[in-house]
mmCIF file with all atom_site columns, C-alpha atoms in Angstrom:
data_model
loop_
_atom_site.group_PDB
_atom_site.id
_atom_site.type_symbol
_atom_site.label_atom_id
_atom_site.label_alt_id
_atom_site.label_comp_id
_atom_site.label_asym_id
_atom_site.label_entity_id
_atom_site.label_seq_id
_atom_site.pdbx_PDB_ins_code
_atom_site.Cartn_x
_atom_site.Cartn_y
_atom_site.Cartn_z
_atom_site.occupancy
_atom_site.B_iso_or_equiv
_atom_site.pdbx_formal_charge
_atom_site.auth_seq_id
_atom_site.auth_comp_id
_atom_site.auth_asym_id
_atom_site.auth_atom_id
_atom_site.pdbx_PDB_model_num
ATOM 1   C CA . MET A 1 1   ? -31.599 -99.880 -45.087 1.00 47.00 ? 20  MET A CA 1
ATOM 2   C CA . LYS A 1 2   ? -29.735 -97.358 -46.848 1.00 53.00 ? 21  LYS A CA 1
ATOM 3   C CA . GLU A 1 3   ? -29.079 -93.942 -45.233 1.00 58.00 ? 22  GLU A CA 1
ATOM 4   C CA . THR A 1 4   ? -30.076 -90.992 -47.021 1.00 60.00 ? 23  THR A CA 1
ATOM 5   C CA . THR A 1 5   ? -27.709 -88.157 -47.069 1.00 64.00 ? 24  THR A CA 1
ATOM 6   C CA . ASN A 1 6   ? -28.891 -84.837 -46.536 1.00 75.00 ? 25  ASN A CA 1
ATOM 7   C CA . PRO A 1 7   ? -27.831 -82.476 -49.108 1.00 76.00 ? 26  PRO A CA 1
ATOM 8   C CA . ASN A 1 8   ? -27.794 -79.436 -47.157 1.00 83.00 ? 27  ASN A CA 1
ATOM 9   C CA . LYS A 1 9   ? -25.281 -81.252 -44.635 1.00 85.00 ? 28  LYS A CA 1
ATOM 10  C CA . PHE A 1 10  ? -22.977 -81.943 -47.515 1.00 85.00 ? 29  PHE A CA 1
ATOM 11  C CA . LEU A 1 11  ? -23.375 -78.436 -48.807 1.00 87.00 ? 30  LEU A CA 1
ATOM 12  C CA . VAL A 1 12  ? -22.604 -76.899 -45.424 1.00 88.00 ? 31  VAL A CA 1
ATOM 13  C CA . SER A 1 13  ? -19.662 -79.408 -44.556 1.00 89.00 ? 32  SER A CA 1
ATOM 14  C CA . SER A 1 14  ? -18.210 -78.530 -48.100 1.00 90.00 ? 33  SER A CA 1
ATOM 15  C CA . PHE A 1 15  ? -18.482 -74.939 -47.828 1.00 91.00 ? 34  PHE A CA 1
ATOM 16  C CA . VAL A 1 16  ? -16.842 -74.908 -44.468 1.00 93.00 ? 35  VAL A CA 1
ATOM 17  C CA . VAL A 1 17  ? -13.914 -77.377 -45.941 1.00 94.00 ? 36  VAL A CA 1
ATOM 18  C CA . LEU A 1 18  ? -13.703 -74.877 -48.869 1.00 94.00 ? 37  LEU A CA 1
ATOM 19  C CA . ALA A 1 19  ? -13.679 -71.660 -46.546 1.00 94.00 ? 38  ALA A CA 1
ATOM 20  C CA . ILE A 1 20  ? -10.781 -73.343 -44.410 1.00 95.00 ? 39  ILE A CA 1
ATOM 21  C CA . VAL A 1 21  ? -8.644  -74.119 -47.474 1.00 95.00 ? 40  VAL A CA 1
ATOM 22  C CA . THR A 1 22  ? -9.202  -70.705 -48.893 1.00 95.00 ? 41  THR A CA 1
ATOM 23  C CA . LEU A 1 23  ? -8.373  -69.032 -45.627 1.00 96.00 ? 42  LEU A CA 1
ATOM 24  C CA . GLY A 1 24  ? -5.156  -71.136 -45.350 1.00 95.00 ? 43  GLY A CA 1
ATOM 25  C CA . VAL A 1 25  ? -4.171  -70.068 -49.127 1.00 95.00 ? 44  VAL A CA 1
ATOM 26  C CA . PHE A 1 26  ? -4.837  -66.552 -48.456 1.00 95.00 ? 45  PHE A CA 1
ATOM 27  C CA . LEU A 1 27  ? -2.838  -66.662 -45.121 1.00 96.00 ? 46  LEU A CA 1
ATOM 28  C CA . PHE A 1 28  ? -0.088  -68.401 -47.065 1.00 95.00 ? 47  PHE A CA 1
ATOM 29  C CA . LEU A 1 29  ? -0.193  -65.905 -49.820 1.00 95.00 ? 48  LEU A CA 1
ATOM 30  C CA . ALA A 1 30  ? -0.173  -62.970 -47.398 1.00 94.00 ? 49  ALA A CA 1
ATOM 31  C CA . HIS A 1 31  ? 2.712   -64.198 -45.447 1.00 94.00 ? 50  HIS A CA 1
ATOM 32  C CA . TYR A 1 32  ? 4.672   -64.922 -48.923 1.00 94.00 ? 51  TYR A CA 1
ATOM 33  C CA . MET A 1 33  ? 3.966   -61.744 -50.219 1.00 94.00 ? 52  MET A CA 1
ATOM 34  C CA . ASP A 1 34  ? 4.927   -59.949 -47.035 1.00 92.00 ? 53  ASP A CA 1
ATOM 35  C CA . ARG A 1 35  ? 8.296   -61.724 -47.179 1.00 92.00 ? 54  ARG A CA 1
ATOM 36  C CA . SER A 1 36  ? 8.694   -60.847 -50.731 1.00 92.00 ? 55  SER A CA 1
ATOM 37  C CA . SER A 1 37  ? 7.756   -57.398 -50.188 1.00 93.00 ? 56  SER A CA 1
ATOM 38  C CA . THR A 1 38  ? 10.428  -57.058 -47.415 1.00 92.00 ? 57  THR A CA 1
ATOM 39  C CA . ASP A 1 39  ? 13.174  -58.619 -49.409 1.00 92.00 ? 58  ASP A CA 1
ATOM 40  C CA . THR A 1 40  ? 12.322  -56.520 -52.299 1.00 93.00 ? 59  THR A CA 1
ATOM 41  C CA . ILE A 1 41  ? 12.285  -53.258 -50.448 1.00 94.00 ? 60  ILE A CA 1
ATOM 42  C CA . ALA A 1 42  ? 15.813  -54.209 -48.866 1.00 93.00 ? 61  ALA A CA 1
ATOM 43  C CA . GLN A 1 43  ? 17.110  -54.738 -52.243 1.00 94.00 ? 62  GLN A CA 1
ATOM 44  C CA . VAL A 1 44  ? 15.763  -51.445 -53.663 1.00 94.00 ? 63  VAL A CA 1
ATOM 45  C CA . GLY A 1 45  ? 17.160  -49.703 -50.285 1.00 94.00 ? 64  GLY A CA 1
ATOM 46  C CA . GLU A 1 46  ? 20.400  -51.167 -50.789 1.00 94.00 ? 65  GLU A CA 1
ATOM 47  C CA . SER A 1 47  ? 20.689  -50.410 -54.344 1.00 94.00 ? 66  SER A CA 1
ATOM 48  C CA . TYR A 1 48  ? 19.629  -46.819 -53.554 1.00 95.00 ? 67  TYR A CA 1
ATOM 49  C CA . MET A 1 49  ? 22.149  -46.526 -50.702 1.00 96.00 ? 68  MET A CA 1
ATOM 50  C CA . HIS A 1 50  ? 24.983  -47.796 -53.162 1.00 94.00 ? 69  HIS A CA 1
ATOM 51  C CA . GLY A 1 51  ? 24.181  -45.415 -55.804 1.00 94.00 ? 70  GLY A CA 1
ATOM 52  C CA . MET A 1 52  ? 23.903  -42.513 -53.422 1.00 96.00 ? 71  MET A CA 1
ATOM 53  C CA . ASN A 1 53  ? 27.133  -43.556 -51.882 1.00 95.00 ? 72  ASN A CA 1
ATOM 54  C CA . GLU A 1 54  ? 28.727  -43.272 -55.300 1.00 95.00 ? 73  GLU A CA 1
ATOM 55  C CA . GLN A 1 55  ? 27.182  -39.897 -56.066 1.00 95.00 ? 74  GLN A CA 1
ATOM 56  C CA . ILE A 1 56  ? 28.233  -38.602 -52.990 1.00 96.00 ? 75  ILE A CA 1
ATOM 57  C CA . THR A 1 57  ? 31.827  -40.017 -53.357 1.00 94.00 ? 76  THR A CA 1
ATOM 58  C CA . LEU A 1 58  ? 32.248  -38.488 -56.764 1.00 95.00 ? 77  LEU A CA 1
ATOM 59  C CA . HIS A 1 59  ? 30.752  -35.175 -55.607 1.00 95.00 ? 78  HIS A CA 1
ATOM 60  C CA . PHE A 1 60  ? 33.227  -34.937 -52.687 1.00 93.00 ? 79  PHE A CA 1
ATOM 61  C CA . GLN A 1 61  ? 36.275  -35.885 -54.978 1.00 93.00 ? 80  GLN A CA 1
ATOM 62  C CA . THR A 1 62  ? 35.082  -33.345 -57.540 1.00 94.00 ? 81  THR A CA 1
ATOM 63  C CA . THR A 1 63  ? 34.719  -30.690 -54.682 1.00 92.00 ? 82  THR A CA 1
ATOM 64  C CA . VAL A 1 64  ? 38.294  -31.528 -53.238 1.00 91.00 ? 83  VAL A CA 1
ATOM 65  C CA . SER A 1 65  ? 39.633  -31.470 -56.998 1.00 92.00 ? 84  SER A CA 1
ATOM 66  C CA . LEU A 1 66  ? 38.105  -28.104 -57.612 1.00 92.00 ? 85  LEU A CA 1
ATOM 67  C CA . ARG A 1 67  ? 39.560  -26.578 -54.455 1.00 90.00 ? 86  ARG A CA 1
ATOM 68  C CA . LEU A 1 68  ? 42.943  -28.126 -54.900 1.00 89.00 ? 87  LEU A CA 1
ATOM 69  C CA . ASP A 1 69  ? 42.895  -26.556 -58.423 1.00 91.00 ? 88  ASP A CA 1
ATOM 70  C CA . GLN A 1 70  ? 41.954  -23.199 -56.857 1.00 90.00 ? 89  GLN A CA 1
ATOM 71  C CA . VAL A 1 71  ? 44.952  -23.236 -54.603 1.00 87.00 ? 90  VAL A CA 1
ATOM 72  C CA . ARG A 1 72  ? 47.352  -24.237 -57.465 1.00 86.00 ? 91  ARG A CA 1
ATOM 73  C CA . SER A 1 73  ? 45.910  -21.507 -59.401 1.00 87.00 ? 92  SER A CA 1
ATOM 74  C CA . MET A 1 74  ? 46.446  -18.917 -56.258 1.00 84.00 ? 93  MET A CA 1
ATOM 75  C CA . VAL A 1 75  ? 50.038  -20.302 -56.101 1.00 81.00 ? 94  VAL A CA 1
ATOM 76  C CA . ASN A 1 76  ? 50.825  -19.777 -59.882 1.00 82.00 ? 95  ASN A CA 1
ATOM 77  C CA . ASP A 1 77  ? 49.520  -16.289 -59.597 1.00 78.00 ? 96  ASP A CA 1
ATOM 78  C CA . ILE A 1 78  ? 52.263  -15.574 -56.802 1.00 77.00 ? 97  ILE A CA 1
ATOM 79  C CA . ARG A 1 79  ? 55.099  -13.408 -58.015 1.00 66.00 ? 98  ARG A CA 1
ATOM 80  C CA . PRO A 1 80  ? 58.474  -15.155 -58.779 1.00 65.00 ? 99  PRO A CA 1
ATOM 81  C CA . ALA A 1 81  ? 61.110  -15.701 -55.960 1.00 60.00 ? 100 ALA A CA 1
ATOM 82  C CA . ASP A 1 82  ? 63.226  -12.527 -56.971 1.00 56.00 ? 101 ASP A CA 1
ATOM 83  C CA . GLU A 1 83  ? 60.374  -10.059 -56.833 1.00 58.00 ? 102 GLU A CA 1
ATOM 84  C CA . ARG A 1 84  ? 59.572  -10.926 -53.116 1.00 55.00 ? 103 ARG A CA 1
ATOM 85  C CA . GLU A 1 85  ? 62.838  -10.817 -51.489 1.00 64.00 ? 104 GLU A CA 1
ATOM 86  C CA . ASN A 1 86  ? 61.979  -7.719  -49.318 1.00 68.00 ? 105 ASN A CA 1
ATOM 87  C CA . GLU A 1 87  ? 59.470  -7.289  -46.555 1.00 69.00 ? 106 GLU A CA 1
ATOM 88  C CA . ALA A 1 88  ? 57.451  -4.612  -48.579 1.00 72.00 ? 107 ALA A CA 1
ATOM 89  C CA . ALA A 1 89  ? 57.168  -7.190  -51.617 1.00 75.00 ? 108 ALA A CA 1
ATOM 90  C CA . ARG A 1 90  ? 56.269  -10.071 -49.134 1.00 77.00 ? 109 ARG A CA 1
ATOM 91  C CA . GLN A 1 91  ? 53.428  -7.855  -47.807 1.00 81.00 ? 110 GLN A CA 1
ATOM 92  C CA . VAL A 1 92  ? 52.159  -7.635  -51.416 1.00 81.00 ? 111 VAL A CA 1
ATOM 93  C CA . VAL A 1 93  ? 52.032  -11.181 -52.075 1.00 81.00 ? 112 VAL A CA 1
ATOM 94  C CA . LYS A 1 94  ? 50.128  -11.656 -48.837 1.00 83.00 ? 113 LYS A CA 1
ATOM 95  C CA . ASP A 1 95  ? 47.777  -9.009  -49.876 1.00 85.00 ? 114 ASP A CA 1
ATOM 96  C CA . GLU A 1 96  ? 47.339  -10.439 -53.402 1.00 85.00 ? 115 GLU A CA 1
ATOM 97  C CA . LEU A 1 97  ? 46.808  -14.119 -51.802 1.00 86.00 ? 116 LEU A CA 1
ATOM 98  C CA . THR A 1 98  ? 44.107  -12.794 -49.242 1.00 88.00 ? 117 THR A CA 1
ATOM 99  C CA . TYR A 1 99  ? 42.184  -11.198 -52.369 1.00 88.00 ? 118 TYR A CA 1
ATOM 100 C CA . SER A 1 100 ? 42.835  -14.414 -54.303 1.00 88.00 ? 119 SER A CA 1
ATOM 101 C CA . SER A 1 101 ? 41.473  -16.631 -51.444 1.00 88.00 ? 120 SER A CA 1
ATOM 102 C CA . ARG A 1 102 ? 38.289  -14.440 -50.597 1.00 89.00 ? 121 ARG A CA 1
ATOM 103 C CA . ALA A 1 103 ? 37.545  -14.324 -54.213 1.00 89.00 ? 122 ALA A CA 1
ATOM 104 C CA . ARG A 1 104 ? 37.465  -18.193 -54.238 1.00 89.00 ? 123 ARG A CA 1
ATOM 105 C CA . GLY A 1 105 ? 35.576  -18.446 -51.185 1.00 88.00 ? 124 GLY A CA 1
ATOM 106 C CA . PHE A 1 106 ? 38.348  -19.609 -48.693 1.00 88.00 ? 125 PHE A CA 1
ATOM 107 C CA . LYS A 1 107 ? 37.591  -18.739 -45.036 1.00 85.00 ? 126 LYS A CA 1
ATOM 108 C CA . SER A 1 108 ? 41.309  -19.008 -44.052 1.00 85.00 ? 127 SER A CA 1
ATOM 109 C CA . LEU A 1 109 ? 44.680  -19.029 -45.614 1.00 87.00 ? 128 LEU A CA 1
ATOM 110 C CA . ALA A 1 110 ? 48.062  -19.992 -44.321 1.00 86.00 ? 129 ALA A CA 1
ATOM 111 C CA . LEU A 1 111 ? 51.458  -20.672 -45.326 1.00 83.00 ? 130 LEU A CA 1
ATOM 112 C CA . LEU A 1 112 ? 53.016  -23.770 -44.214 1.00 81.00 ? 131 LEU A CA 1
ATOM 113 C CA . SER A 1 113 ? 56.527  -23.958 -43.077 1.00 80.00 ? 132 SER A CA 1
ATOM 114 C CA . GLN A 1 114 ? 58.811  -27.174 -43.602 1.00 78.00 ? 133 GLN A CA 1
ATOM 115 C CA . ASN A 1 115 ? 58.423  -27.881 -39.938 1.00 79.00 ? 134 ASN A CA 1
ATOM 116 C CA . GLY A 1 116 ? 54.655  -27.557 -39.792 1.00 78.00 ? 135 GLY A CA 1
ATOM 117 C CA . GLU A 1 117 ? 54.027  -24.117 -38.714 1.00 82.00 ? 136 GLU A CA 1
ATOM 118 C CA . PHE A 1 118 ? 51.145  -22.069 -39.922 1.00 83.00 ? 137 PHE A CA 1
ATOM 119 C CA . GLU A 1 119 ? 51.906  -18.535 -40.954 1.00 84.00 ? 138 GLU A CA 1
ATOM 120 C CA . MET A 1 120 ? 48.092  -16.957 -41.189 1.00 86.00 ? 139 MET A CA 1
ATOM 121 C CA . VAL A 1 121 ? 47.727  -14.831 -44.179 1.00 86.00 ? 140 VAL A CA 1
ATOM 122 C CA . ASP A 1 122 ? 43.931  -14.543 -43.944 1.00 87.00 ? 141 ASP A CA 1
ATOM 123 C CA . GLY A 1 123 ? 41.117  -15.835 -41.408 1.00 83.00 ? 142 GLY A CA 1
ATOM 124 C CA . SER A 1 124 ? 41.491  -17.454 -38.044 1.00 82.00 ? 143 SER A CA 1
ATOM 125 C CA . SER A 1 125 ? 44.211  -19.360 -37.044 1.00 84.00 ? 144 SER A CA 1
ATOM 126 C CA . VAL A 1 126 ? 44.048  -23.375 -37.792 1.00 81.00 ? 145 VAL A CA 1
ATOM 127 C CA . THR A 1 127 ? 45.613  -26.265 -36.065 1.00 82.00 ? 146 THR A CA 1
ATOM 128 C CA . LEU A 1 128 ? 45.732  -29.905 -37.796 1.00 83.00 ? 147 LEU A CA 1
ATOM 129 C CA . ASP A 1 129 ? 44.393  -32.689 -36.138 1.00 84.00 ? 148 ASP A CA 1
ATOM 130 C CA . ASP A 1 130 ? 47.062  -35.143 -37.412 1.00 83.00 ? 149 ASP A CA 1
ATOM 131 C CA . PRO A 1 131 ? 49.819  -33.197 -38.853 1.00 82.00 ? 150 PRO A CA 1
ATOM 132 C CA . HIS A 1 132 ? 52.519  -35.804 -39.280 1.00 85.00 ? 151 HIS A CA 1
ATOM 133 C CA . PRO A 1 133 ? 50.763  -37.764 -42.234 1.00 86.00 ? 152 PRO A CA 1
ATOM 134 C CA . PHE A 1 134 ? 49.928  -34.484 -43.885 1.00 85.00 ? 153 PHE A CA 1
ATOM 135 C CA . LEU A 1 135 ? 53.292  -32.964 -43.714 1.00 86.00 ? 154 LEU A CA 1
ATOM 136 C CA . SER A 1 136 ? 55.003  -36.471 -44.880 1.00 87.00 ? 155 SER A CA 1
ATOM 137 C CA . SER A 1 137 ? 52.486  -36.449 -47.946 1.00 87.00 ? 156 SER A CA 1
ATOM 138 C CA . LEU A 1 138 ? 53.315  -32.930 -48.818 1.00 85.00 ? 157 LEU A CA 1
ATOM 139 C CA . ARG A 1 139 ? 57.174  -33.499 -48.835 1.00 85.00 ? 158 ARG A CA 1
ATOM 140 C CA . ALA A 1 140 ? 56.443  -36.473 -51.028 1.00 88.00 ? 159 ALA A CA 1
ATOM 141 C CA . GLY A 1 141 ? 54.939  -34.147 -53.345 1.00 84.00 ? 160 GLY A CA 1
ATOM 142 C CA . GLU A 1 142 ? 51.382  -35.516 -52.946 1.00 86.00 ? 161 GLU A CA 1
ATOM 143 C CA . ASP A 1 143 ? 48.275  -33.473 -53.003 1.00 85.00 ? 162 ASP A CA 1
ATOM 144 C CA . LYS A 1 144 ? 46.632  -33.944 -49.684 1.00 83.00 ? 163 LYS A CA 1
ATOM 145 C CA . VAL A 1 145 ? 43.751  -32.576 -47.857 1.00 84.00 ? 164 VAL A CA 1
ATOM 146 C CA . ALA A 1 146 ? 43.597  -32.841 -44.024 1.00 84.00 ? 165 ALA A CA 1
ATOM 147 C CA . VAL A 1 147 ? 41.292  -32.108 -41.052 1.00 83.00 ? 166 VAL A CA 1
ATOM 148 C CA . GLY A 1 148 ? 41.931  -29.168 -39.147 1.00 83.00 ? 167 GLY A CA 1
ATOM 149 C CA . LYS A 1 149 ? 40.313  -27.018 -36.242 1.00 83.00 ? 168 LYS A CA 1
ATOM 150 C CA . ASP A 1 150 ? 40.244  -23.168 -35.728 1.00 80.00 ? 169 ASP A CA 1
ATOM 151 C CA . ALA A 1 151 ? 40.160  -21.518 -32.235 1.00 79.00 ? 170 ALA A CA 1
ATOM 152 C CA . GLN A 1 152 ? 36.392  -22.171 -31.760 1.00 81.00 ? 171 GLN A CA 1
ATOM 153 C CA . GLY A 1 153 ? 37.005  -26.055 -32.423 1.00 79.00 ? 172 GLY A CA 1
ATOM 154 C CA . ASN A 1 154 ? 35.060  -25.984 -35.653 1.00 76.00 ? 173 ASN A CA 1
#
């Protein structure tokens, strides 16, 4: 005799199989989308950080260039050598440098001798962290910015 199949049993088993396949597909898609999202976020973050690095570097270069231009302007404003031979004229030059540096927002101003000694014109005393490369660059006629500390270690 022929066995009769129960349509309800077939429908239930088909539904269970379909639910398992659907669940498997959704789990696969969720895992794939999570990995894709993580990769995309990492790429966007890397691109953003690269752009920010370029912007910060350009801003720093512009700021340093501006400050060096301000120092050049202060140097150009100094009286010629023949007008600052005596001590009184030298004090006038220091006063002019002090006024000029304060007007440009400098916290300290010093004259640097060939042997690396500072003669403070305005502000607190400063020492260079690594003076030899700085002095070598200046002697070679290069523009140079160096790291230094004041008496409080700032």
